[in-house]
Tab-separated table of C-alpha atoms in Angstrom:
chain	number	residue	atom	x	y	z
Y	147	SER	CA	25.124	87.054	99.315
Y	148	SER	CA	24.346	84.642	96.648
Y	149	GLY	CA	21.633	81.984	96.505
Y	150	VAL	CA	20.360	79.502	94.105
Y	151	SER	CA	16.721	79.641	93.086
Y	152	PRO	CA	14.782	77.511	93.160
Y	153	LYS	CA	16.512	76.064	96.175
Y	154	ALA	CA	17.559	72.969	94.232
Y	155	PHE	CA	19.573	71.690	97.114
Y	156	GLY	CA	16.825	71.114	99.691
Y	157	THR	CA	16.606	72.799	103.009
Y	158	GLU	CA	19.615	71.411	104.925
Y	159	ALA	CA	22.828	73.406	104.849
Y	160	GLY	CA	25.056	70.489	103.876
Y	161	ILE	CA	28.117	69.088	105.602
Y	162	TYR	CA	31.718	70.175	105.259
Y	163	GLN	CA	33.851	67.359	103.825
Y	164	PRO	CA	37.233	66.440	105.195
Y	165	ALA	CA	40.032	67.303	102.790
Y	166	ALA	CA	40.728	63.646	102.121
Y	167	LYS	CA	37.151	63.167	100.820
Y	168	SER	CA	37.362	66.253	98.615
Y	169	GLY	CA	40.496	65.060	96.870
Y	170	LEU	CA	42.539	67.962	98.189
Y	171	ASP	CA	45.749	67.901	100.210
Y	172	LEU	CA	45.086	69.144	103.754
Y	173	TYR	CA	48.692	70.359	103.935
Y	174	ALA	CA	49.039	72.053	100.604
Y	175	ALA	CA	50.532	75.481	101.049
Y	176	GLU	CA	48.321	76.948	98.341
Y	177	PRO	CA	45.205	74.681	98.162
Y	178	VAL	CA	43.439	77.051	95.562
Y	179	VAL	CA	45.365	77.992	92.454
Y	180	VAL	CA	43.596	80.505	90.224
Y	181	ALA	CA	44.900	80.805	86.603
Y	182	PRO	CA	46.119	84.381	85.642
Y	183	GLU	CA	43.447	84.701	82.870
Y	184	VAL	CA	40.741	83.939	85.418
Y	185	ILE	CA	42.218	86.584	87.820
Y	186	GLU	CA	42.078	89.154	84.911
Y	187	GLY	CA	38.469	88.220	84.339
Y	188	PHE	CA	37.672	88.678	88.040
Y	189	ARG	CA	39.359	92.103	87.947
Y	190	PHE	CA	37.540	93.300	84.834
Y	191	LEU	CA	34.062	92.193	86.088
Y	192	TYR	CA	34.578	93.580	89.597
Y	193	ARG	CA	35.821	96.867	88.270
Y	194	PHE	CA	32.930	97.410	85.846
Y	195	ILE	CA	29.965	95.658	87.534
Y	196	THR	CA	29.647	97.777	90.658
Y	197	GLU	CA	25.955	98.209	91.211
Y	198	VAL	CA	24.705	94.652	91.813
Y	199	GLU	CA	26.048	91.163	92.766
Y	200	PHE	CA	26.834	88.615	89.915
Y	201	VAL	CA	27.702	84.971	90.108
Y	202	LEU	CA	30.278	82.984	88.081
Y	203	CYS	CA	30.256	79.214	87.651
Y	204	LEU	CA	33.908	78.242	88.286
Y	205	GLU	CA	35.524	75.465	86.176
Y	206	GLY	CA	38.661	73.589	86.904
Y	207	THR	CA	40.297	70.396	88.188
Y	208	ARG	CA	41.827	68.790	91.230
Y	209	LYS	CA	45.470	68.104	90.635
Y	210	ASP	CA	48.352	67.313	92.999
Y	211	GLY	CA	46.176	67.879	95.999
Y	212	ARG	CA	45.144	71.353	94.814
Y	213	LEU	CA	42.124	72.920	93.251
Y	214	HIS	CA	43.049	74.615	89.947
Y	215	VAL	CA	40.503	77.163	88.777
Y	216	ASP	CA	41.082	77.586	85.037
Y	217	GLY	CA	37.831	79.132	83.773
Y	218	PHE	CA	34.385	80.445	84.529
Y	219	ARG	CA	31.009	81.070	82.908
Y	220	LEU	CA	28.413	83.675	83.901
Y	221	ALA	CA	25.629	81.989	85.849
Y	222	LEU	CA	22.047	82.199	84.700
Y	223	MET	CA	20.843	84.918	87.136
Y	224	GLU	CA	17.133	85.485	87.788
Y	225	SER	CA	17.499	88.660	89.895
Y	226	SER	CA	20.229	90.738	91.456
Y	227	SER	CA	20.631	93.701	93.820
Y	228	VAL	CA	23.491	95.371	95.634
Y	229	ASN	CA	23.502	92.591	98.334
Y	230	SER	CA	21.848	89.522	96.880
Y	231	VAL	CA	21.561	87.481	93.737
Y	232	ARG	CA	19.390	84.522	92.697
Y	233	TYR	CA	20.612	82.180	90.053
Y	234	GLN	CA	20.164	78.740	88.562
Y	235	PRO	CA	22.508	75.919	89.496
Y	236	CYS	CA	25.692	75.676	87.448
Y	237	THR	CA	25.588	72.736	84.975
Y	238	SER	CA	29.102	72.369	83.487
Y	239	ASP	CA	30.828	68.974	83.831
Y	240	ARG	CA	33.935	70.830	85.020
Y	241	TYR	CA	32.048	72.826	87.655
Y	242	ILE	CA	33.913	73.216	90.980
Y	243	GLY	CA	32.126	76.050	92.675
Y	244	THR	CA	31.026	79.665	92.378
Y	245	ALA	CA	32.444	83.050	92.651
Y	246	HIS	CA	30.360	86.209	93.299
Y	247	ASN	CA	31.121	89.827	94.065
Y	248	HIS	CA	30.515	91.999	97.060
Y	249	PRO	CA	30.040	95.350	95.294
Y	250	PRO	CA	32.122	98.238	96.595
Y	251	VAL	CA	30.762	100.191	99.493
Y	252	ASP	CA	32.365	102.516	102.095
Y	253	GLU	CA	36.174	102.564	102.086
Y	254	ASP	CA	36.201	101.453	105.738
Y	255	LYS	CA	34.105	98.312	105.338
Y	256	SER	CA	35.791	95.001	104.565
Y	257	LEU	CA	33.991	93.061	101.777
Y	258	CYS	CA	36.222	89.908	102.112
Y	259	TYR	CA	33.928	87.511	104.011
Y	260	GLN	CA	31.391	84.812	103.357
Y	261	SER	CA	27.965	86.016	104.576
Y	262	GLU	CA	25.479	83.739	106.258
Y	263	PRO	CA	23.371	83.443	102.923
Y	264	ASP	CA	26.753	82.645	101.157
Y	265	ARG	CA	27.540	79.900	103.673
Y	266	ARG	CA	24.098	78.373	103.285
Y	267	SER	CA	24.054	78.474	99.531
Y	268	PHE	CA	27.639	76.884	99.478
Y	269	GLY	CA	26.724	74.229	101.957
Y	270	MET	CA	23.658	73.173	100.018
Y	271	ASP	CA	25.579	72.911	96.710
Y	272	ASN	CA	26.809	69.314	96.849
Y	273	ARG	CA	28.978	69.731	93.652
Y	274	ALA	CA	30.812	72.827	94.840
Y	275	VAL	CA	34.298	72.470	96.399
Y	276	VAL	CA	35.138	76.156	96.542
Y	277	ASP	CA	33.262	79.447	97.152
Y	278	VAL	CA	35.075	82.611	96.079
Y	279	VAL	CA	34.021	86.184	97.102
Y	280	LEU	CA	35.406	88.926	94.862
Y	281	CYS	CA	35.975	91.829	97.257
Y	282	GLY	CA	38.143	94.386	95.539
Y	283	ASP	CA	39.880	95.102	92.131
Y	284	ASP	CA	42.750	92.871	93.284
Y	285	ARG	CA	41.296	90.863	96.158
Y	286	TYR	CA	39.347	87.690	96.586
Y	287	TYR	CA	38.389	85.416	99.536
Y	288	TRP	CA	38.020	81.697	99.049
Y	289	VAL	CA	36.454	79.002	101.203
Y	290	LEU	CA	36.692	75.223	100.732
Y	291	LYS	CA	34.118	72.643	101.805
Y	292	ASP	CA	36.552	71.301	104.349
Y	293	GLY	CA	36.471	74.661	106.161
Y	294	ARG	CA	39.825	76.162	105.005
Y	295	SER	CA	39.761	79.680	103.855
Y	296	GLY	CA	42.068	82.448	102.707
Y	297	ALA	CA	42.180	85.988	101.450
Y	298	GLU	CA	44.303	86.581	98.353
Y	299	LYS	CA	45.722	89.925	97.316
Y	300	VAL	CA	46.631	89.585	93.710
Y	301	LEU	CA	49.833	91.472	92.775
Y	302	ALA	CA	50.038	93.325	89.432
Y	303	GLU	CA	52.327	90.588	88.066
Y	304	SER	CA	51.093	87.233	89.383
Y	305	GLU	CA	53.226	84.209	88.831
Y	306	VAL	CA	52.019	81.104	87.112
Y	307	SER	CA	52.024	78.049	89.364
Y	308	PRO	CA	53.407	74.895	87.892
């Protein structure tokens, strides 16, 4: 459950944009493409930072109707706990959204969801196109501003998309 502090985005939750306005293809089979080296970074951080939430500023481009995530930077975090994190807005020119973890808990509980604070923070971030929740060593859940979402299970040998 991530949040930006100070709430640099005002008090309204923001509006989901149609895919056409976001520059993404509504019919793309894989609207979010994450580079293998980014997935490896996700895995490493998720595996070794297990006590608190953290936030990553995602970097990438829109190409051929898809969002290509090709890098990230650690956000400037002000405070963090097992279920929340406060951070400063991401400032990169290549910024496309954030990723944050849901630290491991009970084996029975699914961590692959966007919480209400996550939704509010994402909605208020006018620059963000994607919100990613890291929810396992090999799992992440993404949400686009146009409302599409998907859970991804990353296989040991991921293929590079053209």
